[in-house]
Amino acid sequence: MNPPRWWHVAAPVVAAVLVGVFQLSYRGADGWVPPSTWQLAVYLAECVALLVRYRRPEAVAGVTVVFSAALPVIRPHAVIVDVPAIVALYTLARYTDRRTAWAAAAAAAFLLTISSAWWRSEQLLDIRNLLPANYVGIAVAVGDSVRANRAVLRQAQDKAREAERTREEEARRRVRDERVRIARDLHDVVAHHITLVNAQAGVAHHLLDRQPDQARQALAGIKDTSRAALDELRATVGLLRQDDDPPESRRSVPGFAEVGSLVDSFRSAGYDVRLTSHGTARPLAGAADLAAYRIVQEALTNAGKHGSERRVDVALTYTGDQLALTVSNPGRPGYRGAGTGHGLIGMRERASSAGGTCTAGFRDDGQYEVHAVLPLRGEAG
């Protein structure tokens, strides 16, 4: 509960004092009779108790109701409703639970009705004896309604804050996932093409003096590979462009249908790549299409960087609703090379995001194998 403002505490007390001075008077045979000292003392005690009603609502409600019931015993007066008791009961209903509020209301209504009937004993069956109970019910009903409305409002505010926090977390998560995805793409593109350029440059350097024609072919391959690298980098960076950018600024990312061209680019760089396929070829599901291409690309790149020979086997097996692809090459157990390991992590993440799996490691025959299983669309290609 937020601390109340000072005028929230003082205003009802001042109003109770002003009303009470008039109520404690009564009209006798000789005119209006002012309140007695005891009446004023009891009534002012009720008003003073109201100053701590926010801190001790139950205790203040009990004190004011008991004092209110005692006023007619001291001396007759014109009190119809005791203001401090009504304010205290409203505060009790406003800041406590419903059961406590209505239990206090029932006790207060009973006590004040008995007090009123005792005061007006000559008119025991007068309907006006029930007026204090009516005011008690109204005060508690209003306080309970305000409490319930504030609770609903607070709950709505909490839900709004939670929704805002969830939206912010979701936005951060999407930004983080997109950043990781673009980092994987950049790693795959750069590592793949730089490996090819390095291999082709080595071939050109070796053949430059003895076989210049083949050296020129290797240099032409470097030109084509670097152009392809620039195109793929442009396509990857195009992911960061805005929706209103011109269409010519974008280029579609590669798919698994281009795996043949990928293999040919390694062959032109001097690698012995054997591509085999089993089963009926069918298209892959959306995310799996790019994942399969990137996994083969990264596996071929790793074979070029870490393999003991320039020989790679790529096997594609279509079974049911899955594609199993295996890339193996002669490896050097214990040799890690200058890599960072991001390529293997990227392959596993790509396969997982597409609903598949990817494993990598040495086989018993010394071959290093990358094996991935990815989902197909299910319809015939």
mmCIF file of C-alpha atoms in Angstrom:
data_model
loop_
_atom_site.group_PDB
_atom_site.id
_atom_site.type_symbol
_atom_site.label_atom_id
_atom_site.label_comp_id
_atom_site.label_asym_id
_atom_site.label_seq_id
_atom_site.Cartn_x
_atom_site.Cartn_y
_atom_site.Cartn_z
ATOM 1 C CA MET A 1 0.000 0.000 0.000
ATOM 2 C CA ASN A 2 1.367 3.404 -0.936
ATOM 3 C CA PRO A 3 1.667 5.842 1.999
ATOM 4 C CA PRO A 4 -1.390 8.173 2.100
ATOM 5 C CA ARG A 5 -1.085 11.908 1.578
ATOM 6 C CA TRP A 6 -1.343 14.061 4.702
ATOM 7 C CA TRP A 7 -4.659 15.531 3.609
ATOM 8 C CA HIS A 8 -6.077 12.037 3.152
ATOM 9 C CA VAL A 9 -5.401 11.494 6.841
ATOM 10 C CA ALA A 10 -6.434 14.925 8.161
ATOM 11 C CA ALA A 11 -9.500 15.845 6.077
ATOM 12 C CA PRO A 12 -11.866 13.144 7.443
ATOM 13 C CA VAL A 13 -10.728 13.936 10.988
ATOM 14 C CA VAL A 14 -11.524 17.651 10.612
ATOM 15 C CA ALA A 15 -14.902 16.835 9.032
ATOM 16 C CA ALA A 16 -15.719 14.399 11.849
ATOM 17 C CA VAL A 17 -14.918 17.006 14.505
ATOM 18 C CA LEU A 18 -17.107 19.663 12.889
ATOM 19 C CA VAL A 19 -20.046 17.303 12.366
ATOM 20 C CA GLY A 20 -19.677 15.808 15.833
ATOM 21 C CA VAL A 21 -20.000 19.129 17.654
ATOM 22 C CA PHE A 22 -23.456 19.537 16.118
ATOM 23 C CA GLN A 23 -24.506 15.904 16.454
ATOM 24 C CA LEU A 24 -23.620 15.643 20.143
ATOM 25 C CA SER A 25 -26.052 18.452 20.930
ATOM 26 C CA TYR A 26 -29.713 17.668 21.325
ATOM 27 C CA ARG A 27 -32.928 19.645 21.561
ATOM 28 C CA GLY A 28 -34.367 19.534 25.060
ATOM 29 C CA ALA A 29 -37.338 21.268 26.625
ATOM 30 C CA ASP A 30 -35.354 24.474 26.962
ATOM 31 C CA GLY A 31 -33.775 24.386 23.473
ATOM 32 C CA TRP A 32 -30.484 23.021 22.222
ATOM 33 C CA VAL A 33 -28.238 21.567 24.905
ATOM 34 C CA PRO A 34 -24.465 21.587 24.177
ATOM 35 C CA PRO A 35 -22.514 18.309 24.501
ATOM 36 C CA SER A 36 -21.109 17.308 27.846
ATOM 37 C CA THR A 37 -17.408 17.100 28.616
ATOM 38 C CA TRP A 38 -17.477 13.283 28.614
ATOM 39 C CA GLN A 39 -19.230 13.190 25.280
ATOM 40 C CA LEU A 40 -16.655 15.496 23.735
ATOM 41 C CA ALA A 41 -13.807 13.479 25.265
ATOM 42 C CA VAL A 42 -15.103 10.192 23.868
ATOM 43 C CA TYR A 43 -15.844 11.672 20.462
ATOM 44 C CA LEU A 44 -12.459 13.400 20.196
ATOM 45 C CA ALA A 45 -10.791 10.132 21.163
ATOM 46 C CA GLU A 46 -12.513 8.554 18.142
ATOM 47 C CA CYS A 47 -11.250 11.367 15.901
ATOM 48 C CA VAL A 48 -7.683 11.050 17.189
ATOM 49 C CA ALA A 49 -7.786 7.294 16.542
ATOM 50 C CA LEU A 50 -8.572 8.036 12.896
ATOM 51 C CA LEU A 51 -5.062 9.491 12.506
ATOM 52 C CA VAL A 52 -3.594 5.969 12.599
ATOM 53 C CA ARG A 53 -6.373 4.203 10.686
ATOM 54 C CA TYR A 54 -4.090 3.370 7.741
ATOM 55 C CA ARG A 55 -1.547 1.654 9.980
ATOM 56 C CA ARG A 56 -3.988 -0.155 12.307
ATOM 57 C CA PRO A 57 -7.330 -0.370 10.462
ATOM 58 C CA GLU A 58 -8.707 -3.266 12.558
ATOM 59 C CA ALA A 59 -7.852 -1.672 15.900
ATOM 60 C CA VAL A 60 -9.144 1.778 14.911
ATOM 61 C CA ALA A 61 -12.410 0.282 13.622
ATOM 62 C CA GLY A 62 -12.928 -1.576 16.891
ATOM 63 C CA VAL A 63 -12.193 1.473 19.067
ATOM 64 C CA THR A 64 -14.433 3.845 17.106
ATOM 65 C CA VAL A 65 -17.376 1.396 17.005
ATOM 66 C CA VAL A 66 -17.173 0.739 20.753
ATOM 67 C CA PHE A 67 -16.933 4.464 21.556
ATOM 68 C CA SER A 68 -19.770 5.212 19.147
ATOM 69 C CA ALA A 69 -21.965 2.641 20.919
ATOM 70 C CA ALA A 70 -21.042 4.172 24.300
ATOM 71 C CA LEU A 71 -22.059 7.736 23.419
ATOM 72 C CA PRO A 72 -25.823 7.277 24.023
ATOM 73 C CA VAL A 73 -25.069 5.736 27.403
ATOM 74 C CA ILE A 74 -23.308 8.898 28.525
ATOM 75 C CA ARG A 75 -26.016 11.321 27.445
ATOM 76 C CA PRO A 76 -28.798 11.570 24.830
ATOM 77 C CA HIS A 77 -27.807 13.282 21.587
ATOM 78 C CA ALA A 78 -28.930 13.795 18.019
ATOM 79 C CA VAL A 79 -26.419 11.352 16.453
ATOM 80 C CA ILE A 80 -27.848 9.547 13.432
ATOM 81 C CA VAL A 81 -24.511 8.134 12.242
ATOM 82 C CA ASP A 82 -21.153 8.312 13.981
ATOM 83 C CA VAL A 83 -18.713 9.773 11.403
ATOM 84 C CA PRO A 84 -15.442 8.410 12.896
ATOM 85 C CA ALA A 85 -16.856 4.871 13.028
ATOM 86 C CA ILE A 86 -18.060 5.056 9.416
ATOM 87 C CA VAL A 87 -14.669 6.389 8.206
ATOM 88 C CA ALA A 88 -12.849 3.671 10.150
ATOM 89 C CA LEU A 89 -15.060 0.906 8.736
ATOM 90 C CA TYR A 90 -14.585 2.232 5.189
ATOM 91 C CA THR A 91 -10.797 2.231 5.682
ATOM 92 C CA LEU A 92 -10.958 -1.312 7.074
ATOM 93 C CA ALA A 93 -12.855 -2.537 3.997
ATOM 94 C CA ARG A 94 -10.551 -0.599 1.675
ATOM 95 C CA TYR A 95 -7.257 -2.008 2.987
ATOM 96 C CA THR A 96 -8.097 -5.501 4.305
ATOM 97 C CA ASP A 97 -9.681 -8.605 2.855
ATOM 98 C CA ARG A 98 -13.399 -9.002 2.223
ATOM 99 C CA ARG A 99 -14.026 -11.564 4.974
ATOM 100 C CA THR A 100 -12.479 -9.361 7.668
ATOM 101 C CA ALA A 101 -14.398 -6.297 6.459
ATOM 102 C CA TRP A 102 -17.824 -7.928 6.460
ATOM 103 C CA ALA A 103 -17.257 -9.688 9.758
ATOM 104 C CA ALA A 104 -16.414 -6.305 11.303
ATOM 105 C CA ALA A 105 -19.459 -4.795 9.572
ATOM 106 C CA ALA A 106 -21.776 -7.433 11.066
ATOM 107 C CA ALA A 107 -20.371 -6.900 14.577
ATOM 108 C CA ALA A 108 -20.571 -3.093 14.248
ATOM 109 C CA ALA A 109 -24.126 -3.178 12.887
ATOM 110 C CA PHE A 110 -25.256 -5.392 15.771
ATOM 111 C CA LEU A 111 -23.553 -3.282 18.444
ATOM 112 C CA LEU A 112 -24.746 0.072 17.096
ATOM 113 C CA THR A 113 -28.308 -1.204 16.593
ATOM 114 C CA ILE A 114 -28.412 -2.395 20.231
ATOM 115 C CA SER A 115 -27.040 0.975 21.356
ATOM 116 C CA SER A 116 -29.599 2.893 19.307
ATOM 117 C CA ALA A 117 -32.448 0.719 20.578
ATOM 118 C CA TRP A 118 -31.317 1.193 24.182
ATOM 119 C CA TRP A 119 -31.146 4.963 23.658
ATOM 120 C CA ARG A 120 -34.628 4.984 22.100
ATOM 121 C CA SER A 121 -36.149 2.351 24.392
ATOM 122 C CA GLU A 122 -39.545 4.039 24.328
ATOM 123 C CA GLN A 123 -39.534 3.554 20.542
ATOM 124 C CA LEU A 124 -37.971 0.114 20.372
ATOM 125 C CA LEU A 125 -39.672 -0.883 17.124
ATOM 126 C CA ASP A 126 -38.923 2.405 15.350
ATOM 127 C CA ILE A 127 -37.330 1.799 11.948
ATOM 128 C CA ARG A 128 -34.834 4.565 12.660
ATOM 129 C CA ASN A 129 -33.042 2.229 15.066
ATOM 130 C CA LEU A 130 -31.681 0.444 11.986
ATOM 131 C CA LEU A 131 -30.108 3.578 10.496
ATOM 132 C CA PRO A 132 -26.638 2.924 12.011
ATOM 133 C CA ALA A 133 -26.631 -0.577 10.491
ATOM 134 C CA ASN A 134 -27.508 0.891 7.078
ATOM 135 C CA TYR A 135 -24.646 3.373 7.226
ATOM 136 C CA VAL A 136 -22.267 0.629 8.341
ATOM 137 C CA GLY A 137 -23.297 -1.537 5.364
ATOM 138 C CA ILE A 138 -22.900 1.350 2.927
ATOM 139 C CA ALA A 139 -19.441 2.269 4.251
ATOM 140 C CA VAL A 140 -18.126 -1.304 4.061
ATOM 141 C CA ALA A 141 -19.706 -1.906 0.638
ATOM 142 C CA VAL A 142 -18.105 1.248 -0.798
ATOM 143 C CA GLY A 143 -14.715 0.415 0.740
ATOM 144 C CA ASP A 144 -14.845 -3.168 -0.548
ATOM 145 C CA SER A 145 -15.821 -1.980 -4.030
ATOM 146 C CA VAL A 146 -12.947 0.503 -4.133
ATOM 147 C CA ARG A 147 -10.527 -2.207 -2.975
ATOM 148 C CA ALA A 148 -11.759 -4.624 -5.645
ATOM 149 C CA ASN A 149 -11.537 -1.985 -8.397
ATOM 150 C CA ARG A 150 -8.025 -1.009 -7.320
ATOM 151 C CA ALA A 151 -7.029 -4.680 -7.315
ATOM 152 C CA VAL A 152 -8.350 -5.142 -10.854
ATOM 153 C CA LEU A 153 -6.550 -1.991 -11.999
ATOM 154 C CA ARG A 154 -3.313 -3.096 -10.335
ATOM 155 C CA GLN A 155 -3.595 -6.518 -11.943
ATOM 156 C CA ALA A 156 -4.134 -4.938 -15.363
ATOM 157 C CA GLN A 157 -1.104 -2.700 -14.841
ATOM 158 C CA ASP A 158 1.001 -5.703 -13.790
ATOM 159 C CA LYS A 159 -0.106 -7.612 -16.882
ATOM 160 C CA ALA A 160 0.740 -4.621 -19.082
ATOM 161 C CA ARG A 161 4.207 -4.347 -17.546
ATOM 162 C CA GLU A 162 4.735 -8.092 -17.927
ATOM 163 C CA ALA A 163 3.608 -7.954 -21.557
ATOM 164 C CA GLU A 164 5.981 -5.052 -22.221
ATOM 165 C CA ARG A 165 8.850 -6.897 -20.558
ATOM 166 C CA THR A 166 8.049 -10.043 -22.563
ATOM 167 C CA ARG A 167 7.975 -8.068 -25.811
ATOM 168 C CA GLU A 168 11.338 -6.498 -25.027
ATOM 169 C CA GLU A 169 12.852 -9.884 -24.176
ATOM 170 C CA GLU A 170 11.442 -11.402 -27.358
ATOM 171 C CA ALA A 171 12.837 -8.516 -29.407
ATOM 172 C CA ARG A 172 16.268 -8.942 -27.799
ATOM 173 C CA ARG A 173 16.130 -12.688 -28.390
ATOM 174 C CA ARG A 174 15.287 -12.206 -32.060
ATOM 175 C CA VAL A 175 18.073 -9.674 -32.489
ATOM 176 C CA ARG A 176 20.501 -12.064 -30.812
ATOM 177 C CA ASP A 177 19.390 -15.000 -32.984
ATOM 178 C CA GLU A 178 19.627 -12.903 -36.130
ATOM 179 C CA ARG A 179 23.101 -11.714 -35.171
ATOM 180 C CA VAL A 180 24.243 -15.305 -34.620
ATOM 181 C CA ARG A 181 22.708 -16.384 -37.939
ATOM 182 C CA ILE A 182 24.433 -13.605 -39.882
ATOM 183 C CA ALA A 183 27.718 -14.390 -38.109
ATOM 184 C CA ARG A 184 27.387 -18.022 -39.239
ATOM 185 C CA ASP A 185 26.712 -16.944 -42.808
ATOM 186 C CA LEU A 186 29.695 -14.606 -42.859
ATOM 187 C CA HIS A 187 31.927 -17.294 -41.387
ATOM 188 C CA ASP A 188 30.804 -19.896 -43.927
ATOM 189 C CA VAL A 189 31.137 -17.564 -46.916
ATOM 190 C CA VAL A 190 34.514 -16.107 -45.966
ATOM 191 C CA ALA A 191 36.088 -19.387 -44.833
ATOM 192 C CA HIS A 192 34.889 -21.278 -47.906
ATOM 193 C CA HIS A 193 36.019 -18.823 -50.553
ATOM 194 C CA ILE A 194 39.283 -17.853 -48.882
ATOM 195 C CA THR A 195 40.160 -21.556 -48.671
ATOM 196 C CA LEU A 196 39.504 -21.923 -52.409
ATOM 197 C CA VAL A 197 41.467 -18.784 -53.234
ATOM 198 C CA ASN A 198 44.382 -20.019 -51.136
ATOM 199 C CA ALA A 199 44.353 -23.415 -52.852
ATOM 200 C CA GLN A 200 44.123 -21.898 -56.339
ATOM 201 C CA ALA A 201 46.866 -19.389 -55.559
ATOM 202 C CA GLY A 202 49.108 -22.265 -54.467
ATOM 203 C CA VAL A 203 48.433 -24.105 -57.728
ATOM 204 C CA ALA A 204 49.157 -20.976 -59.799
ATOM 205 C CA HIS A 205 52.378 -20.337 -57.915
ATOM 206 C CA HIS A 206 53.511 -23.942 -58.459
ATOM 207 C CA LEU A 207 52.720 -23.984 -62.204
ATOM 208 C CA LEU A 208 53.618 -20.413 -63.109
ATOM 209 C CA ASP A 209 57.086 -21.179 -64.561
ATOM 210 C CA ARG A 210 56.595 -24.703 -65.953
ATOM 211 C CA GLN A 211 52.956 -24.670 -67.114
ATOM 212 C CA PRO A 212 51.846 -21.072 -67.552
ATOM 213 C CA ASP A 213 48.587 -22.070 -69.304
ATOM 214 C CA GLN A 214 47.405 -24.046 -66.289
ATOM 215 C CA ALA A 215 48.637 -21.269 -64.017
ATOM 216 C CA ARG A 216 46.429 -18.835 -65.930
ATOM 217 C CA GLN A 217 43.490 -21.201 -65.450
ATOM 218 C CA ALA A 218 44.174 -21.215 -61.707
ATOM 219 C CA LEU A 219 44.304 -17.415 -61.687
ATOM 220 C CA ALA A 220 41.011 -17.321 -63.603
ATOM 221 C CA GLY A 221 39.585 -19.615 -60.953
ATOM 222 C CA ILE A 222 40.758 -17.159 -58.283
ATOM 223 C CA LYS A 223 38.935 -14.410 -60.153
ATOM 224 C CA ASP A 224 35.711 -16.437 -60.337
ATOM 225 C CA THR A 225 35.954 -17.530 -56.715
ATOM 226 C CA SER A 226 36.545 -13.981 -55.459
ATOM 227 C CA ARG A 227 33.593 -12.743 -57.522
ATOM 228 C CA ALA A 228 31.407 -15.467 -56.020
ATOM 229 C CA ALA A 229 32.628 -14.504 -52.568
ATOM 230 C CA LEU A 230 31.688 -10.891 -53.162
ATOM 231 C CA ASP A 231 28.240 -11.914 -54.432
ATOM 232 C CA GLU A 232 27.554 -14.058 -51.378
ATOM 233 C CA LEU A 233 28.843 -11.364 -49.036
ATOM 234 C CA ARG A 234 26.572 -8.888 -50.765
ATOM 235 C CA ALA A 235 23.637 -11.261 -50.310
ATOM 236 C CA THR A 236 24.448 -11.754 -46.623
ATOM 237 C CA VAL A 237 24.826 -8.039 -45.986
ATOM 238 C CA GLY A 238 21.572 -7.572 -47.903
ATOM 239 C CA LEU A 239 19.828 -9.242 -44.968
ATOM 240 C CA LEU A 240 20.538 -6.068 -43.022
ATOM 241 C CA ARG A 241 18.863 -3.809 -45.563
ATOM 242 C CA GLN A 242 15.507 -2.145 -45.061
ATOM 243 C CA ASP A 243 12.272 -3.226 -46.749
ATOM 244 C CA ASP A 244 12.185 -0.125 -48.937
ATOM 245 C CA ASP A 245 15.633 -0.748 -50.456
ATOM 246 C CA PRO A 246 15.605 -1.371 -54.251
ATOM 247 C CA PRO A 247 15.243 -5.036 -55.330
ATOM 248 C CA GLU A 248 18.513 -4.962 -57.262
ATOM 249 C CA SER A 249 20.365 -4.421 -53.953
ATOM 250 C CA ARG A 250 19.410 -7.927 -52.857
ATOM 251 C CA ARG A 251 20.528 -11.366 -54.021
ATOM 252 C CA SER A 252 18.981 -14.627 -52.959
ATOM 253 C CA VAL A 253 21.026 -16.828 -50.638
ATOM 254 C CA PRO A 254 22.197 -20.162 -52.078
ATOM 255 C CA GLY A 255 20.216 -23.379 -51.676
ATOM 256 C CA PHE A 256 20.988 -27.072 -51.718
ATOM 257 C CA ALA A 257 20.112 -27.262 -55.415
ATOM 258 C CA GLU A 258 23.439 -25.467 -56.029
ATOM 259 C CA VAL A 259 25.520 -28.089 -54.239
ATOM 260 C CA GLY A 260 26.788 -29.306 -57.619
ATOM 261 C CA SER A 261 28.279 -25.886 -58.386
ATOM 262 C CA LEU A 262 29.779 -25.836 -54.895
ATOM 263 C CA VAL A 263 31.499 -29.165 -55.516
ATOM 264 C CA ASP A 264 32.728 -27.976 -58.929
ATOM 265 C CA SER A 265 34.324 -24.900 -57.351
ATOM 266 C CA PHE A 266 36.404 -27.167 -55.112
ATOM 267 C CA ARG A 267 37.303 -29.421 -58.004
ATOM 268 C CA SER A 268 38.524 -26.425 -59.987
ATOM 269 C CA ALA A 269 40.772 -25.572 -57.045
ATOM 270 C CA GLY A 270 42.491 -28.952 -57.296
ATOM 271 C CA TYR A 271 40.405 -31.048 -54.895
ATOM 272 C CA ASP A 272 39.274 -34.567 -55.683
ATOM 273 C CA VAL A 273 35.618 -34.382 -54.642
ATOM 274 C CA ARG A 274 33.408 -37.427 -55.247
ATOM 275 C CA LEU A 275 29.667 -36.728 -55.017
ATOM 276 C CA THR A 276 27.269 -39.683 -54.780
ATOM 277 C CA SER A 277 23.510 -39.730 -54.305
ATOM 278 C CA HIS A 278 21.175 -42.564 -53.242
ATOM 279 C CA GLY A 279 17.399 -42.560 -53.363
ATOM 280 C CA THR A 280 15.005 -40.181 -55.063
ATOM 281 C CA ALA A 281 16.110 -36.585 -54.707
ATOM 282 C CA ARG A 282 13.467 -34.331 -53.191
ATOM 283 C CA PRO A 283 13.470 -30.693 -52.019
ATOM 284 C CA LEU A 284 14.258 -29.856 -48.420
ATOM 285 C CA ALA A 285 12.096 -27.922 -45.966
ATOM 286 C CA GLY A 286 12.703 -24.139 -45.911
ATOM 287 C CA ALA A 287 15.387 -23.751 -43.249
ATOM 288 C CA ALA A 288 16.925 -27.144 -44.061
ATOM 289 C CA ASP A 289 17.605 -26.069 -47.662
ATOM 290 C CA LEU A 290 20.160 -23.423 -46.707
ATOM 291 C CA ALA A 291 21.402 -25.507 -43.750
ATOM 292 C CA ALA A 292 22.288 -28.469 -46.027
ATOM 293 C CA TYR A 293 24.185 -26.206 -48.421
ATOM 294 C CA ARG A 294 26.123 -24.483 -45.629
ATOM 295 C CA ILE A 295 26.955 -27.766 -43.885
ATOM 296 C CA VAL A 296 28.434 -29.240 -47.083
ATOM 297 C CA GLN A 297 30.253 -25.951 -47.740
ATOM 298 C CA GLU A 298 31.757 -25.828 -44.248
ATOM 299 C CA ALA A 299 32.686 -29.537 -44.318
ATOM 300 C CA LEU A 300 34.495 -29.093 -47.654
ATOM 301 C CA THR A 301 36.245 -25.989 -46.308
ATOM 302 C CA ASN A 302 37.411 -27.842 -43.193
ATOM 303 C CA ALA A 303 38.624 -30.714 -45.362
ATOM 304 C CA GLY A 304 40.729 -28.261 -47.336
ATOM 305 C CA LYS A 305 42.174 -26.616 -44.230
ATOM 306 C CA HIS A 306 42.730 -29.617 -41.974
ATOM 307 C CA GLY A 307 42.712 -32.724 -44.187
ATOM 308 C CA SER A 308 45.850 -34.712 -44.910
ATOM 309 C CA GLU A 309 44.870 -35.102 -48.605
ATOM 310 C CA ARG A 310 42.859 -33.131 -51.110
ATOM 311 C CA ARG A 311 40.277 -35.862 -51.390
ATOM 312 C CA VAL A 312 36.709 -35.575 -50.131
ATOM 313 C CA ASP A 313 33.694 -37.896 -50.394
ATOM 314 C CA VAL A 314 30.196 -36.380 -50.299
ATOM 315 C CA ALA A 315 27.334 -38.877 -49.966
ATOM 316 C CA LEU A 316 23.643 -37.923 -50.129
ATOM 317 C CA THR A 317 21.026 -40.464 -49.043
ATOM 318 C CA TYR A 318 17.299 -39.751 -49.412
ATOM 319 C CA THR A 319 15.209 -42.020 -47.163
ATOM 320 C CA GLY A 320 11.576 -41.461 -46.246
ATOM 321 C CA ASP A 321 11.195 -37.834 -45.216
ATOM 322 C CA GLN A 322 14.862 -37.215 -44.428
ATOM 323 C CA LEU A 323 18.123 -36.430 -46.176
ATOM 324 C CA ALA A 324 21.288 -37.894 -44.671
ATOM 325 C CA LEU A 325 24.420 -36.197 -45.944
ATOM 326 C CA THR A 326 27.923 -37.370 -45.126
ATOM 327 C CA VAL A 327 31.172 -35.559 -45.921
ATOM 328 C CA SER A 328 34.366 -37.469 -45.173
ATOM 329 C CA ASN A 329 38.037 -36.922 -45.897
ATOM 330 C CA PRO A 330 41.395 -38.299 -44.745
ATOM 331 C CA GLY A 331 42.134 -36.571 -41.483
ATOM 332 C CA ARG A 332 45.037 -36.010 -39.156
ATOM 333 C CA PRO A 333 44.026 -37.149 -35.651
ATOM 334 C CA GLY A 334 45.182 -34.697 -33.018
ATOM 335 C CA TYR A 335 45.685 -31.897 -35.548
ATOM 336 C CA ARG A 336 43.397 -28.987 -34.917
ATOM 337 C CA GLY A 337 44.897 -26.322 -37.142
ATOM 338 C CA ALA A 338 44.360 -22.592 -36.816
ATOM 339 C CA GLY A 339 40.563 -22.736 -36.741
ATOM 340 C CA THR A 340 38.387 -21.373 -33.928
ATOM 341 C CA GLY A 341 35.806 -24.154 -33.860
ATOM 342 C CA HIS A 342 33.039 -21.788 -34.915
ATOM 343 C CA GLY A 343 32.452 -23.795 -38.096
ATOM 344 C CA LEU A 344 31.519 -26.983 -36.242
ATOM 345 C CA ILE A 345 29.320 -25.008 -33.848
ATOM 346 C CA GLY A 346 27.656 -23.292 -36.805
ATOM 347 C CA MET A 347 26.913 -26.618 -38.531
ATOM 348 C CA ARG A 348 25.261 -28.023 -35.404
ATOM 349 C CA GLU A 349 23.242 -24.835 -34.894
ATOM 350 C CA ARG A 350 22.073 -24.804 -38.506
ATOM 351 C CA ALA A 351 20.993 -28.432 -38.375
ATOM 352 C CA SER A 352 19.205 -27.925 -35.044
ATOM 353 C CA SER A 353 17.361 -24.802 -36.232
ATOM 354 C CA ALA A 354 16.125 -26.772 -39.274
ATOM 355 C CA GLY A 355 14.833 -29.634 -37.122
ATOM 356 C CA GLY A 356 17.746 -31.974 -37.825
ATOM 357 C CA THR A 357 21.021 -33.141 -36.288
ATOM 358 C CA CYS A 358 24.703 -32.859 -37.133
ATOM 359 C CA THR A 359 27.716 -34.722 -35.723
ATOM 360 C CA ALA A 360 31.403 -34.572 -36.564
ATOM 361 C CA GLY A 361 34.428 -36.625 -35.561
ATOM 362 C CA PHE A 362 37.020 -39.215 -36.560
ATOM 363 C CA ARG A 363 36.029 -42.714 -37.638
ATOM 364 C CA ASP A 364 37.993 -45.843 -36.809
ATOM 365 C CA ASP A 365 39.583 -45.851 -40.281
ATOM 366 C CA GLY A 366 41.089 -42.382 -39.758
ATOM 367 C CA GLN A 367 38.532 -40.568 -41.907
ATOM 368 C CA TYR A 368 37.102 -37.350 -40.497
ATOM 369 C CA GLU A 369 33.350 -37.400 -41.047
ATOM 370 C CA VAL A 370 30.596 -34.812 -40.863
ATOM 371 C CA HIS A 371 27.161 -36.451 -40.778
ATOM 372 C CA ALA A 372 23.893 -34.492 -40.857
ATOM 373 C CA VAL A 373 20.254 -35.564 -41.032
ATOM 374 C CA LEU A 374 17.742 -32.947 -42.254
ATOM 375 C CA PRO A 375 13.971 -33.056 -42.962
ATOM 376 C CA LEU A 376 12.491 -33.096 -46.444
ATOM 377 C CA ARG A 377 9.245 -31.465 -47.547
ATOM 378 C CA GLY A 378 7.718 -34.850 -48.283
ATOM 379 C CA GLU A 379 6.405 -34.196 -51.818
ATOM 380 C CA ALA A 380 8.128 -35.487 -54.919
ATOM 381 C CA GLY A 381 10.800 -33.323 -56.430
#
